[in-house]
PDB file of C-alpha atoms in Angstrom:
ATOM      1  CA  MET A   1     -77.229 104.464 140.173  1.00 69.00           C
ATOM      2  CA  GLU A   2     -76.873 101.175 138.336  1.00 84.00           C
ATOM      3  CA  ARG A   3     -79.966  99.113 137.662  1.00 90.00           C
ATOM      4  CA  TYR A   4     -79.922  95.394 138.527  1.00 92.00           C
ATOM      5  CA  TYR A   5     -81.913  92.412 137.271  1.00 92.00           C
ATOM      6  CA  THR A   6     -82.407  89.162 139.154  1.00 92.00           C
ATOM      7  CA  LEU A   7     -81.920  85.903 137.279  1.00 94.00           C
ATOM      8  CA  SER A   8     -85.671  85.403 137.493  1.00 92.00           C
ATOM      9  CA  ALA A   9     -86.360  88.783 135.894  1.00 91.00           C
ATOM     10  CA  ILE A  10     -83.839  88.064 133.133  1.00 93.00           C
ATOM     11  CA  SER A  11     -85.482  84.747 132.259  1.00 93.00           C
ATOM     12  CA  ARG A  12     -88.947  86.371 132.255  1.00 90.00           C
ATOM     13  CA  LYS A  13     -87.802  89.230 129.995  1.00 89.00           C
ATOM     14  CA  LEU A  14     -86.137  86.912 127.495  1.00 90.00           C
ATOM     15  CA  SER A  15     -89.061  84.469 127.425  1.00 88.00           C
ATOM     16  CA  ALA A  16     -91.769  87.133 127.176  1.00 85.00           C
ATOM     17  CA  SER A  17     -90.214  88.854 124.194  1.00 77.00           C
ATOM     18  CA  ASN A  18     -89.667  85.698 122.141  1.00 75.00           C
ATOM     19  CA  LYS A  19     -92.583  83.282 122.117  1.00 75.00           C
ATOM     20  CA  THR A  20     -90.581  80.589 120.297  1.00 80.00           C
ATOM     21  CA  GLN A  21     -87.728  80.461 122.833  1.00 82.00           C
ATOM     22  CA  PHE A  22     -88.369  79.821 126.531  1.00 90.00           C
ATOM     23  CA  VAL A  23     -85.476  80.806 128.800  1.00 91.00           C
ATOM     24  CA  THR A  24     -85.578  79.357 132.308  1.00 93.00           C
ATOM     25  CA  GLU A  25     -83.847  80.565 135.463  1.00 94.00           C
ATOM     26  CA  ASP A  26     -81.747  77.397 135.230  1.00 96.00           C
ATOM     27  CA  THR A  27     -80.502  78.475 131.798  1.00 95.00           C
ATOM     28  CA  VAL A  28     -79.512  81.909 133.123  1.00 96.00           C
ATOM     29  CA  TRP A  29     -77.873  80.249 136.149  1.00 96.00           C
ATOM     30  CA  LYS A  30     -75.886  78.062 133.753  1.00 97.00           C
ATOM     31  CA  TRP A  31     -74.561  81.216 132.074  1.00 96.00           C
ATOM     32  CA  VAL A  32     -73.416  82.432 135.504  1.00 97.00           C
ATOM     33  CA  LYS A  33     -71.756  79.101 136.322  1.00 97.00           C
ATOM     34  CA  GLN A  34     -69.990  79.078 132.929  1.00 96.00           C
ATOM     35  CA  GLY A  35     -68.620  82.569 133.585  1.00 95.00           C
ATOM     36  CA  ILE A  36     -70.543  84.119 130.700  1.00 95.00           C
ATOM     37  CA  LEU A  37     -72.649  86.283 132.999  1.00 97.00           C
ATOM     38  CA  LYS A  38     -71.229  87.916 136.140  1.00 97.00           C
ATOM     39  CA  ALA A  39     -73.712  87.988 139.006  1.00 96.00           C
ATOM     40  CA  GLU A  40     -73.632  89.045 142.624  1.00 94.00           C
ATOM     41  CA  ARG A  41     -75.647  87.742 145.538  1.00 91.00           C
ATOM     42  CA  VAL A  42     -78.857  89.659 146.233  1.00 87.00           C
ATOM     43  CA  PRO A  43     -78.723  91.542 149.578  1.00 82.00           C
ATOM     44  CA  ASP A  44     -80.853  90.032 152.346  1.00 75.00           C
ATOM     45  CA  ASN A  45     -83.234  92.990 152.464  1.00 68.00           C
ATOM     46  CA  ILE A  46     -84.373  92.529 148.847  1.00 67.00           C
ATOM     47  CA  VAL A  47     -87.278  90.165 148.217  1.00 68.00           C
ATOM     48  CA  ASP A  48     -88.733  88.527 145.101  1.00 69.00           C
ATOM     49  CA  TRP A  49     -85.499  87.177 143.660  1.00 69.00           C
ATOM     50  CA  GLY A  50     -86.807  83.813 142.432  1.00 79.00           C
ATOM     51  CA  LYS A  51     -85.001  80.473 142.583  1.00 84.00           C
ATOM     52  CA  TYR A  52     -81.434  81.819 142.648  1.00 86.00           C
ATOM     53  CA  PRO A  53     -80.570  84.807 144.902  1.00 89.00           C
ATOM     54  CA  TYR A  54     -78.321  86.565 142.400  1.00 93.00           C
ATOM     55  CA  ARG A  55     -78.539  89.746 140.342  1.00 93.00           C
ATOM     56  CA  VAL A  56     -76.729  91.251 137.350  1.00 95.00           C
ATOM     57  CA  GLU A  57     -75.901  94.874 136.502  1.00 95.00           C
ATOM     58  CA  GLU A  58     -77.889  96.172 133.540  1.00 93.00           C
ATOM     59  CA  THR A  59     -74.889  97.374 131.512  1.00 93.00           C
ATOM     60  CA  HIS A  60     -73.118  94.017 131.861  1.00 96.00           C
ATOM     61  CA  LEU A  61     -76.325  92.139 131.040  1.00 95.00           C
ATOM     62  CA  GLN A  62     -76.854  94.202 127.890  1.00 93.00           C
ATOM     63  CA  ALA A  63     -73.281  93.570 126.722  1.00 95.00           C
ATOM     64  CA  VAL A  64     -73.548  89.818 127.330  1.00 95.00           C
ATOM     65  CA  LEU A  65     -76.929  89.474 125.635  1.00 93.00           C
ATOM     66  CA  GLN A  66     -75.706  91.481 122.647  1.00 92.00           C
ATOM     67  CA  SER A  67     -72.642  89.225 122.345  1.00 94.00           C
ATOM     68  CA  MET A  68     -74.976  86.201 122.426  1.00 91.00           C
ATOM     69  CA  GLY A  69     -76.939  87.582 119.470  1.00 88.00           C
ATOM     70  CA  TYR A  70     -79.952  88.999 121.303  1.00 86.00           C
ATOM     71  CA  ASP A  71     -81.448  92.256 120.061  1.00 84.00           C
ATOM     72  CA  ILE A  72     -81.255  94.222 123.296  1.00 85.00           C
ATOM     73  CA  SER A  73     -83.622  96.898 122.001  1.00 83.00           C
ATOM     74  CA  LEU A  74     -86.399  94.324 122.507  1.00 77.00           C
ATOM     75  CA  TYR A  75     -85.571  93.975 126.215  1.00 77.00           C
ATOM     76  CA  PHE A  76     -84.361  97.386 127.333  1.00 76.00           C
ATOM     77  CA  ASP A  77     -85.902 100.693 126.398  1.00 66.00           C
ATOM     78  CA  LYS A  78     -86.258 104.114 127.972  1.00 57.00           C
ATOM     79  CA  ALA A  79     -89.710 103.353 129.404  1.00 49.00           C
ATOM     80  CA  ASP A  80     -88.550 100.133 131.078  1.00 45.00           C
TER      81      ASP A  80
END
């Protein structure tokens, strides 16, 4: 089963791992609007999605972040 991350969770992960770069939900939403990141609407029965009710598949998120120059090993590990 594929793992999903909300835009809020993505911004928190990116900001928490790099103290010099703060990534907001608005920044992640901009990536979605620009077509860089493909997101789907969060189902109604899922809570705690943040400002924007969208989520991204983990494999797609990893590929996009890697193409943007992020070291995905800092954000995704086996214990996560």
